[in-house]
CSV table of C-alpha atoms and ligand atoms in Angstrom, one decimal:
chain,number,residue,atom,x,y,z
P,1,MET,CA,-191.5,152.5,-41.9
P,2,VAL,CA,-192.7,153.4,-45.3
P,3,ALA,CA,-190.6,152.1,-48.1
P,4,TYR,CA,-189.4,154.8,-50.4
P,5,ASN,CA,-187.2,154.5,-53.4
P,6,ASN,CA,-185.0,156.8,-55.3
P,7,SER,CA,-186.5,157.0,-58.8
P,8,LEU,CA,-188.5,159.6,-60.7
P,9,GLU,CA,-191.2,157.0,-61.3
P,10,PHE,CA,-191.7,156.5,-57.6
P,11,ALA,CA,-191.9,160.2,-57.0
P,12,LYS,CA,-194.4,160.6,-59.8
P,13,GLU,CA,-196.5,157.8,-58.5
P,14,LYS,CA,-196.5,159.5,-55.0
P,15,ASP,CA,-197.7,162.7,-56.6
P,16,SER,CA,-200.5,161.0,-58.5
P,17,LYS,CA,-201.8,159.6,-55.3
P,18,ASP,CA,-201.4,162.9,-53.3
P,19,PRO,CA,-204.9,164.2,-52.2
P,20,LEU,CA,-203.5,167.7,-52.2
P,21,LYS,CA,-201.8,167.6,-55.6
P,22,SER,CA,-204.3,170.1,-57.2
P,23,TYR,CA,-203.1,172.8,-54.8
P,24,ARG,CA,-199.8,173.2,-56.6
P,25,GLU,CA,-201.8,174.8,-59.5
P,26,LYS,CA,-203.2,177.4,-57.1
P,27,PHE,CA,-199.7,178.9,-56.7
P,28,HIS,CA,-197.3,180.8,-59.0
P,29,ILE,CA,-194.1,178.7,-59.2
P,30,PRO,CA,-191.3,181.0,-60.2
P,31,VAL,CA,-189.6,180.4,-63.6
P,32,ILE,CA,-186.1,181.8,-63.6
P,33,ASN,CA,-183.9,181.8,-66.8
P,34,GLY,CA,-186.6,179.6,-68.4
P,35,ILE,CA,-186.3,176.9,-65.7
P,36,GLU,CA,-189.3,176.1,-63.5
P,37,THR,CA,-187.6,176.3,-60.1
P,38,ILE,CA,-187.6,173.8,-57.4
P,39,TYR,CA,-188.8,176.2,-54.7
P,40,PHE,CA,-187.7,175.0,-51.3
P,41,THR,CA,-187.8,178.4,-49.5
P,42,GLY,CA,-191.4,178.6,-48.4
P,43,ASN,CA,-190.0,178.8,-44.9
P,44,SER,CA,-188.5,182.2,-45.8
P,45,LEU,CA,-191.1,183.6,-48.3
P,46,GLY,CA,-194.1,181.5,-49.3
P,47,LEU,CA,-195.2,181.5,-52.9
P,48,GLN,CA,-198.0,183.7,-54.3
P,49,PRO,CA,-201.4,182.1,-54.5
P,50,THR,CA,-202.9,182.7,-57.9
P,51,SER,CA,-206.0,184.1,-56.1
P,52,THR,CA,-204.1,186.8,-54.3
P,53,LYS,CA,-204.3,189.3,-57.2
P,54,SER,CA,-208.1,189.2,-57.2
P,55,TYR,CA,-208.3,189.8,-53.5
P,56,ILE,CA,-206.1,192.8,-53.7
P,57,ASP,CA,-207.7,194.1,-56.9
P,58,ALA,CA,-211.1,194.0,-55.1
P,59,GLU,CA,-209.8,196.5,-52.5
P,60,LEU,CA,-208.1,198.7,-55.1
P,61,GLU,CA,-211.4,198.8,-57.0
P,62,ALA,CA,-213.3,199.6,-53.8
P,63,TRP,CA,-210.8,202.4,-53.0
P,64,LYS,CA,-211.1,203.7,-56.6
P,65,ASN,CA,-214.9,203.7,-56.5
P,66,TRP,CA,-215.6,204.7,-52.9
P,67,GLY,CA,-212.7,206.6,-51.6
P,68,VAL,CA,-213.1,207.0,-47.9
P,69,GLU,CA,-216.6,205.6,-48.0
P,70,GLY,CA,-215.0,202.2,-48.6
P,71,HIS,CA,-214.6,201.9,-44.8
P,72,PHE,CA,-218.3,201.1,-44.7
P,73,GLU,CA,-219.3,200.6,-48.4
P,74,ALA,CA,-216.7,198.2,-49.6
P,75,LYS,CA,-218.0,194.6,-49.9
P,76,LYS,CA,-215.6,193.8,-47.1
P,77,PRO,CA,-215.8,197.1,-45.2
P,78,TRP,CA,-212.3,198.2,-44.3
P,79,PHE,CA,-213.5,199.4,-40.9
P,80,ALA,CA,-213.8,195.8,-39.8
P,81,TYR,CA,-211.5,194.2,-42.4
P,82,HIS,CA,-209.3,192.4,-39.8
P,83,GLU,CA,-212.4,190.6,-38.5
P,84,PHE,CA,-212.6,188.7,-41.8
P,85,LEU,CA,-209.3,187.0,-40.9
P,86,THR,CA,-209.6,186.3,-37.3
P,87,GLU,CA,-211.4,183.0,-37.2
P,88,LYS,CA,-209.3,181.5,-40.0
P,89,ALA,CA,-206.0,182.6,-38.4
P,90,ALA,CA,-207.2,181.3,-35.0
P,91,LYS,CA,-207.8,177.8,-36.4
P,92,ILE,CA,-204.2,177.7,-37.7
P,93,VAL,CA,-202.8,178.3,-34.3
P,94,GLY,CA,-205.4,176.4,-32.2
P,95,ALA,CA,-206.9,179.4,-30.6
P,96,LYS,CA,-210.3,180.9,-29.9
P,97,PRO,CA,-211.2,183.9,-32.1
P,98,ILE,CA,-211.2,186.2,-29.1
P,99,GLU,CA,-207.5,185.3,-28.5
P,100,VAL,CA,-206.3,186.3,-32.0
P,101,VAL,CA,-205.9,189.4,-34.1
P,102,VAL,CA,-204.1,190.0,-37.4
P,103,THR,CA,-202.3,193.3,-37.2
P,104,HIS,CA,-198.9,195.1,-37.6
P,105,SER,CA,-195.7,193.1,-38.3
P,106,LEU,CA,-194.1,190.3,-36.3
P,107,THR,CA,-191.4,192.1,-34.4
P,108,THR,CA,-193.8,195.0,-33.6
P,109,ASN,CA,-196.2,192.5,-32.1
P,110,LEU,CA,-193.5,190.8,-30.1
P,111,HIS,CA,-192.7,194.1,-28.5
P,112,LEU,CA,-196.3,195.0,-27.9
P,113,LEU,CA,-196.9,191.7,-26.2
P,114,MET,CA,-193.7,191.9,-24.1
P,115,VAL,CA,-194.9,195.3,-22.9
P,116,SER,CA,-197.8,193.4,-21.4
P,117,PHE,CA,-196.1,190.1,-20.4
P,118,TYR,CA,-192.5,190.9,-19.5
P,119,ARG,CA,-193.2,192.6,-16.2
P,120,PRO,CA,-190.1,192.3,-14.1
P,121,ALA,CA,-190.6,192.8,-10.4
P,122,GLY,CA,-188.0,192.5,-7.6
P,123,LYS,CA,-185.7,189.6,-8.3
P,124,ARG,CA,-188.1,188.1,-10.8
P,125,ASN,CA,-186.6,189.8,-13.9
P,126,LYS,CA,-185.0,187.0,-16.0
P,127,ILE,CA,-185.9,186.0,-19.5
P,128,ILE,CA,-185.1,182.5,-21.0
P,129,CYS,CA,-184.7,182.3,-24.7
P,130,GLU,CA,-182.8,180.0,-27.1
P,131,LYS,CA,-179.2,180.6,-27.9
P,132,LYS,CA,-178.7,182.2,-31.4
P,133,ALA,CA,-182.3,183.2,-31.6
P,134,PHE,CA,-183.3,184.9,-34.8
P,135,PRO,CA,-181.5,188.3,-34.8
P,136,SER,CA,-184.7,190.3,-34.7
P,137,ASP,CA,-185.9,188.4,-31.6
P,138,GLN,CA,-182.5,188.9,-30.0
P,139,TYR,CA,-182.7,192.7,-30.5
P,140,ALA,CA,-186.2,192.7,-29.3
P,141,LEU,CA,-185.3,190.9,-26.1
P,142,GLU,CA,-182.2,192.9,-25.5
P,143,THR,CA,-184.0,196.2,-25.9
P,144,GLN,CA,-186.9,195.1,-23.7
P,145,ALA,CA,-184.4,194.3,-21.0
P,146,ARG,CA,-182.8,197.8,-21.4
P,147,PHE,CA,-186.2,199.4,-21.5
P,148,HIS,CA,-186.7,198.2,-17.9
P,149,GLY,CA,-183.2,199.5,-17.0
P,150,PHE,CA,-181.3,196.2,-17.0
P,151,ASP,CA,-178.1,195.2,-18.6
P,152,PRO,CA,-179.3,192.4,-21.0
P,153,ALA,CA,-176.3,190.2,-19.9
P,154,ASP,CA,-177.8,190.2,-16.3
P,155,VAL,CA,-181.3,189.1,-17.2
P,156,ILE,CA,-181.2,187.1,-20.4
P,157,VAL,CA,-180.5,183.4,-20.0
P,158,GLU,CA,-179.8,181.5,-23.2
P,159,VAL,CA,-180.3,177.8,-23.6
P,160,GLY,CA,-178.1,176.3,-26.4
P,161,PRO,CA,-177.1,172.9,-27.7
P,162,ARG,CA,-174.6,171.0,-25.6
P,163,GLU,CA,-171.0,170.9,-26.7
P,164,GLY,CA,-170.7,169.1,-30.0
P,165,GLU,CA,-174.5,168.9,-30.6
P,166,HIS,CA,-176.7,170.9,-33.0
P,167,LEU,CA,-180.1,170.7,-31.2
P,168,ILE,CA,-181.3,172.1,-28.0
P,169,ARG,CA,-182.3,169.4,-25.6
P,170,GLU,CA,-185.7,169.9,-24.2
P,171,GLU,CA,-184.6,168.6,-20.9
P,172,ASP,CA,-182.1,171.4,-20.8
P,173,VAL,CA,-184.8,174.0,-21.4
P,174,LEU,CA,-187.0,172.6,-18.7
P,175,ALA,CA,-184.0,172.3,-16.3
P,176,THR,CA,-183.0,175.9,-16.9
P,177,ILE,CA,-186.6,177.1,-16.2
P,178,ALA,CA,-186.6,175.2,-12.9
P,179,GLU,CA,-183.2,176.5,-12.0
P,180,VAL,CA,-183.9,180.1,-12.7
P,181,GLY,CA,-187.2,179.5,-10.8
P,182,ASP,CA,-188.5,182.4,-8.9
P,183,GLU,CA,-186.2,184.8,-10.7
P,184,LEU,CA,-187.8,183.9,-14.0
P,185,ALA,CA,-190.2,186.5,-15.4
P,186,MET,CA,-190.7,185.2,-19.0
P,187,VAL,CA,-189.8,182.5,-21.4
P,188,MET,CA,-189.8,183.6,-25.1
P,189,ILE,CA,-188.7,180.9,-27.6
P,190,GLY,CA,-189.2,180.2,-31.2
P,191,GLY,CA,-191.7,177.4,-31.4
P,192,VAL,CA,-189.8,176.0,-34.4
P,193,ASN,CA,-186.1,177.0,-34.5
P,194,TYR,CA,-185.4,178.9,-37.7
P,195,TYR,CA,-181.9,177.5,-38.1
P,196,SER,CA,-182.2,173.8,-37.2
P,197,GLY,CA,-185.9,173.3,-37.9
P,198,GLN,CA,-186.3,171.8,-34.4
P,199,LEU,CA,-189.9,171.9,-33.1
P,200,PHE,CA,-190.2,172.4,-29.3
P,201,ASP,CA,-192.7,170.9,-27.0
P,202,MET,CA,-194.5,174.1,-26.3
P,203,GLU,CA,-196.9,172.5,-23.9
P,204,SER,CA,-194.3,171.2,-21.5
P,205,ILE,CA,-192.3,174.5,-21.7
P,206,THR,CA,-195.4,176.4,-20.9
P,207,LYS,CA,-196.3,174.2,-18.0
P,208,ALA,CA,-192.7,174.4,-16.7
P,209,GLY,CA,-192.7,178.2,-17.0
P,210,HIS,CA,-196.0,178.5,-15.2
P,211,ALA,CA,-194.9,176.1,-12.5
P,212,VAL,CA,-192.3,178.7,-11.4
P,213,GLY,CA,-194.6,181.6,-11.8
P,214,ALA,CA,-193.3,183.0,-15.2
P,215,LYS,CA,-195.1,184.0,-18.3
P,216,VAL,CA,-194.5,182.0,-21.5
P,217,GLY,CA,-194.6,183.2,-25.1
P,218,PHE,CA,-193.6,181.9,-28.4
P,219,ASP,CA,-192.4,183.3,-31.7
P,220,LEU,CA,-194.2,181.2,-34.2
P,221,ALA,CA,-192.7,182.6,-37.4
P,222,HIS,CA,-191.6,179.1,-38.5
P,223,ALA,CA,-194.4,177.3,-36.9
P,224,ALA,CA,-197.6,178.9,-38.1
P,225,GLY,CA,-199.0,177.0,-41.1
P,226,ASN,CA,-196.3,174.4,-40.6
P,227,VAL,CA,-197.0,172.4,-37.5
P,228,LYS,CA,-199.9,171.6,-35.3
P,229,LEU,CA,-200.5,174.3,-32.7
P,230,LYS,CA,-202.9,174.3,-29.8
P,231,LEU,CA,-202.1,177.6,-28.1
P,232,ASN,CA,-205.4,177.7,-26.1
P,233,GLU,CA,-205.2,174.2,-24.9
P,234,TRP,CA,-201.5,174.4,-24.0
P,235,GLY,CA,-202.2,177.5,-22.0
P,236,VAL,CA,-199.5,179.7,-23.7
P,237,ASP,CA,-199.7,183.2,-22.5
P,238,PHE,CA,-198.9,185.0,-25.7
P,239,ALA,CA,-197.5,184.4,-29.2
P,240,ALA,CA,-196.9,186.1,-32.5
P,241,TRP,CA,-196.2,185.0,-36.1
P,242,CYS,CA,-195.6,186.4,-39.5
P,243,SER,CA,-197.8,185.6,-42.5
P,244,TYR,CA,-195.2,185.6,-45.3
P,245,LYS,CA,-193.4,182.4,-44.6
P,246,TYR,CA,-195.5,179.2,-44.6
P,247,LEU,CA,-198.6,181.4,-44.8
P,248,ASN,CA,-197.9,182.8,-48.2
P,249,SER,CA,-199.2,186.3,-47.6
P,250,SER,CA,-196.7,188.6,-49.4
P,251,PRO,CA,-193.3,189.9,-48.5
P,252,GLY,CA,-193.3,191.7,-45.2
P,253,GLY,CA,-197.0,190.8,-44.8
P,254,VAL,CA,-199.1,191.3,-41.7
P,255,SER,CA,-198.6,189.4,-38.5
P,256,GLY,CA,-200.9,187.5,-36.1
P,257,LEU,CA,-200.9,187.8,-32.4
P,258,PHE,CA,-202.3,185.6,-29.7
P,259,VAL,CA,-203.2,186.5,-26.1
P,260,HIS,CA,-204.7,183.6,-24.0
P,261,GLU,CA,-208.3,184.1,-23.0
P,262,ARG,CA,-207.4,184.3,-19.4
P,263,HIS,CA,-205.5,187.5,-20.1
P,264,ALA,CA,-207.4,188.8,-23.2
P,265,ASN,CA,-210.1,190.6,-21.2
P,266,ASP,CA,-207.8,191.9,-18.5
P,267,LYS,CA,-207.9,195.6,-19.0
P,268,THR,CA,-205.4,196.3,-16.3
P,269,LEU,CA,-202.5,194.7,-18.2
P,270,PRO,CA,-200.1,197.4,-19.2
P,271,ARG,CA,-199.9,198.0,-22.9
P,272,PHE,CA,-199.0,200.5,-25.5
P,273,ALA,CA,-202.2,201.6,-27.1
P,274,GLY,CA,-203.6,203.1,-30.2
P,275,TRP,CA,-207.1,204.0,-31.4
P,276,TRP,CA,-207.8,200.7,-33.2
P,277,GLY,CA,-207.5,198.8,-29.9
P,278,HIS,CA,-210.1,201.1,-28.3
P,279,ASP,CA,-213.7,200.1,-27.7
P,280,LYS,CA,-215.4,200.1,-31.1
P,281,GLU,CA,-218.5,201.9,-29.8
P,282,THR,CA,-216.7,204.9,-28.6
P,283,ARG,CA,-213.6,204.9,-30.9
P,284,PHE,CA,-214.8,207.8,-33.1
P,285,LEU,CA,-215.8,210.0,-30.2
P,286,MET,CA,-212.1,210.5,-30.0
P,287,GLU,CA,-212.3,211.2,-26.3
P,288,PRO,CA,-209.3,210.8,-23.9
P,289,GLY,CA,-209.1,207.7,-21.8
P,290,PHE,CA,-208.1,204.4,-23.4
P,291,ASN,CA,-210.6,201.6,-23.0
P,292,PRO,CA,-209.4,198.5,-24.7
P,293,ILE,CA,-211.6,196.2,-26.8
P,294,ALA,CA,-212.0,192.8,-25.0
P,295,GLY,CA,-209.8,190.1,-26.5
P,296,ALA,CA,-206.6,190.2,-28.6
P,297,GLU,CA,-208.1,193.1,-30.7
P,298,GLY,CA,-207.4,195.3,-27.8
P,299,TRP,CA,-203.6,195.1,-28.7
P,300,GLN,CA,-204.2,196.7,-32.1
P,301,LEU,CA,-202.8,200.2,-32.6
P,302,SER,CA,-203.7,201.2,-36.1
P,303,ASN,CA,-206.3,200.7,-38.7
P,304,ALA,CA,-205.6,197.7,-40.9
P,305,PRO,CA,-203.3,197.9,-44.0
P,306,VAL,CA,-206.1,196.5,-46.1
P,307,LEU,CA,-204.0,195.6,-49.2
P,308,GLY,CA,-201.7,193.4,-47.1
P,309,MET,CA,-204.6,192.0,-45.2
P,310,ALA,CA,-206.3,191.1,-48.5
P,311,ALA,CA,-203.2,189.1,-49.5
P,312,HIS,CA,-203.3,187.3,-46.2
P,313,LEU,CA,-207.0,186.6,-46.6
P,314,ALA,CA,-206.4,185.0,-50.0
P,315,SER,CA,-204.0,182.5,-48.4
P,316,LEU,CA,-206.1,182.0,-45.2
P,317,ASP,CA,-209.0,180.9,-47.4
P,318,ILE,CA,-206.8,178.2,-48.9
P,319,PHE,CA,-205.6,177.0,-45.5
P,320,ASP,CA,-209.2,177.0,-44.4
P,321,GLU,CA,-210.2,174.8,-47.3
P,322,VAL,CA,-207.4,172.3,-46.8
P,323,GLY,CA,-207.1,172.3,-43.0
P,324,MET,CA,-203.9,171.9,-41.0
P,325,ASP,CA,-204.4,168.1,-40.4
P,326,ALA,CA,-204.3,167.3,-44.1
P,327,LEU,CA,-201.4,169.6,-44.6
P,328,ILE,CA,-199.5,168.1,-41.8
P,329,GLU,CA,-200.1,164.6,-43.1
P,330,LYS,CA,-198.6,165.4,-46.4
P,331,ARG,CA,-195.8,167.5,-44.9
P,332,THR,CA,-194.7,164.6,-42.8
P,333,ASP,CA,-194.5,162.2,-45.7
P,334,LEU,CA,-193.0,164.7,-48.1
P,335,THR,CA,-190.3,165.7,-45.6
P,336,ASN,CA,-189.5,162.1,-44.7
P,337,TYR,CA,-189.2,161.3,-48.4
P,338,LEU,CA,-186.8,164.2,-48.9
P,339,GLU,CA,-184.8,163.1,-45.9
P,340,TYR,CA,-184.6,159.6,-47.3
P,341,LEU,CA,-183.3,160.9,-50.7
P,342,VAL,CA,-180.7,163.2,-49.1
P,343,ASN,CA,-179.4,160.3,-46.9
P,344,ASP,CA,-179.4,158.0,-49.9
P,345,LEU,CA,-177.3,160.4,-51.9
P,346,SER,CA,-175.0,161.0,-49.0
P,347,ASP,CA,-174.4,157.3,-48.6
P,348,ARG,CA,-173.6,156.9,-52.2
P,349,LYS,CA,-171.3,160.0,-52.4
P,350,GLY,CA,-169.7,159.5,-49.0
P,351,GLU,CA,-166.1,160.3,-49.9
P,352,GLN,CA,-166.7,163.3,-52.1
P,353,CYS,CA,-169.4,165.0,-50.1
P,354,SER,CA,-171.5,163.8,-47.3
P,355,PHE,CA,-174.6,165.4,-45.8
P,356,GLU,CA,-175.6,165.5,-42.2
P,357,ILE,CA,-179.2,166.5,-41.5
P,358,ILE,CA,-179.1,168.4,-38.2
P,359,THR,CA,-182.9,168.7,-38.0
P,360,PRO,CA,-184.4,166.2,-35.6
P,361,LYS,CA,-185.0,162.8,-37.2
P,362,ASP,CA,-188.3,162.3,-35.3
P,363,PRO,CA,-191.1,163.7,-37.6
P,364,ALA,CA,-192.9,164.7,-34.4
P,365,LYS,CA,-190.0,167.1,-33.5
P,366,ARG,CA,-189.9,169.0,-36.8
P,367,GLY,CA,-191.9,170.7,-39.5
P,368,ALA,CA,-191.2,170.9,-43.2
P,369,GLN,CA,-187.7,172.2,-42.9
P,370,LEU,CA,-184.5,170.1,-43.2
P,371,SER,CA,-181.2,171.8,-42.3
P,372,ILE,CA,-178.3,170.0,-44.0
P,373,LEU,CA,-174.7,170.3,-43.1
P,374,ALA,CA,-172.7,169.8,-46.3
P,375,HIS,CA,-169.4,168.2,-45.3
P,376,GLY,CA,-166.6,168.5,-47.8
P,377,MET,CA,-168.2,171.1,-50.0
P,378,GLY,CA,-169.1,174.7,-49.4
P,379,LYS,CA,-170.8,177.5,-51.1
P,380,SER,CA,-169.7,176.3,-54.6
P,381,LEU,CA,-172.1,173.4,-54.2
P,382,PHE,CA,-174.9,175.7,-53.3
P,383,ASP,CA,-174.2,178.0,-56.2
P,384,ALA,CA,-174.2,175.0,-58.6
P,385,ILE,CA,-177.6,173.8,-57.5
P,386,THR,CA,-178.9,177.4,-57.7
P,387,LYS,CA,-177.8,177.3,-61.4
P,388,LEU,CA,-179.8,174.1,-61.8
P,389,GLY,CA,-183.0,175.8,-60.7
P,390,VAL,CA,-183.1,175.1,-57.0
P,391,ILE,CA,-184.1,177.9,-54.7
P,392,ALA,CA,-182.8,177.1,-51.3
P,393,ASP,CA,-181.3,178.9,-48.4
P,394,TRP,CA,-177.6,179.0,-47.5
P,395,ARG,CA,-176.1,179.8,-44.1
P,396,GLU,CA,-172.4,180.2,-43.6
P,397,PRO,CA,-170.3,178.2,-43.2
P,398,ASN,CA,-172.0,175.2,-44.7
P,399,VAL,CA,-175.7,174.8,-44.0
P,400,ILE,CA,-178.4,174.4,-46.6
P,401,ARG,CA,-181.9,174.9,-45.4
P,402,ILE,CA,-184.7,173.5,-47.5
P,403,ALA,CA,-188.4,173.2,-46.8
P,404,PRO,CA,-190.8,171.2,-49.0
P,405,VAL,CA,-194.1,172.9,-48.5
P,406,PRO,CA,-197.1,170.6,-48.7
P,407,LEU,CA,-199.4,173.1,-50.4
P,408,TYR,CA,-197.3,173.5,-53.5
P,409,ASN,CA,-194.2,171.3,-53.4
P,410,SER,CA,-194.3,167.8,-55.0
P,411,TYR,CA,-192.5,164.5,-54.5
P,412,GLU,CA,-191.0,165.2,-57.9
P,413,ASP,CA,-189.6,168.4,-56.5
P,414,CYS,CA,-187.8,166.4,-53.9
P,415,TYR,CA,-186.5,163.9,-56.4
P,416,ARG,CA,-185.3,166.7,-58.7
P,417,PHE,CA,-183.6,168.5,-55.9
P,418,CYS,CA,-181.5,165.5,-55.1
P,419,GLU,CA,-180.8,165.0,-58.8
P,420,ALA,CA,-179.5,168.6,-58.9
P,421,LEU,CA,-177.5,168.0,-55.8
P,422,GLU,CA,-175.9,164.9,-57.4
P,423,LYS,CA,-175.2,166.7,-60.6
P,424,ALA,CA,-173.6,169.5,-58.7
P,425,ILE,CA,-171.3,167.2,-56.8
P,426,ASN,CA,-170.3,165.4,-60.0
A,501,PLP,C1,-188.9,185.7,-40.0
A,501,PLP,C2,-188.6,185.9,-38.6
A,501,PLP,C3,-188.7,187.2,-38.1
A,501,PLP,C4,-189.0,188.4,-38.9
A,501,PLP,O1,-189.6,189.5,-38.2
A,501,PLP,P1,-190.4,190.6,-39.0
A,501,PLP,O2,-190.8,191.5,-37.9
A,501,PLP,O3,-191.5,190.0,-39.8
A,501,PLP,O4,-189.4,191.2,-40.0
A,501,PLP,C5,-188.6,187.4,-36.7
A,501,PLP,N1,-188.3,186.3,-35.9
A,501,PLP,C6,-188.2,185.0,-36.4
A,501,PLP,C7,-187.9,183.9,-35.5
A,501,PLP,C8,-188.4,184.8,-37.7
A,501,PLP,O5,-188.2,183.6,-38.2
């Protein structure tokens, strides 16, 4: 166990030894009402890299100078723009380039993938997901079930925390998969739970799903760019993620999707198609008869929104330079430090206001996020820290979600966050 201590000096010392410390300068840290914020919501919207503007400007310039000819004449021809992102995105999720494409938005991609991988047949029609999944995922699953003519209540099986607990026990997920058995068509779970920050063992969930003959997919909105992913090795069937949370690629930014190589070339898989998923050689012949491109690219519908893709590329270049291993090493220590500080404050303030971190204590079972139950104080505490320059996330009735992001958050941010919390309590 590393010895931490609760002093500004210690935090500054940690920062000075941080091999990634220079990356903070590559991001715009919001200054609100003259205060440089302590930005702990990179799990909701990542900060803007200082390089993003030049990536977007380059495409605006190409559009200005070339008009439609930019599809072929731009430095990064728009015709193939998504291809500039594939390899870098694939590295982040532990996939082969053939298995990944950056396209559309997250919920759109989940639907497109479920068209291919939720194929109820006979009694095999059930879906396992986590209880209180992110609302968009719930709506997607519910309407996928209806699309196939089912009442969602009959086919969706939710696994939640046990009575009095906050986290979902992995053993309960695995037991439910085994129990539903040959009625299970698909497992679709958030790899990192958006509310609790719990990281699931995606490999064992995938194996358990496959053991009963089901397909297994993950929503990686809170996992991509945050935790180690090995989608290819784990044998995951499909996955999708957004680029605007840990991946810092602009509000509502483009999404990535993954289709395992064992499916990626299967042209017989049902899918909803568009021209951009059609064989590149014959796409512009505009002839009837859809012939998908081999690989994940075959799930694309439309030509790429180049400005959004440029913002994503700016960020992917940073991830490529740093690498997930270095990021995860800092993330683990930074999150542990913040956890230590919150617990220390809670111990000292016990009677007035105590904090219970519901996120798993084991660093191998979480990413950057800590979800804190504030006992004894509610929204007023949150409003007070907001006034002190903290940008965090509040969930009714009393949960504060914070995420120290290794690319741009510092140990001093963690210290100052707890200092603000203490001031607010006092
Ligand atoms: C952020 C998030 C979404 C958002 O979906 P969009 O289609 O990008 O709006 C969906 N699901 C989960 C689990 C998320 O965390």
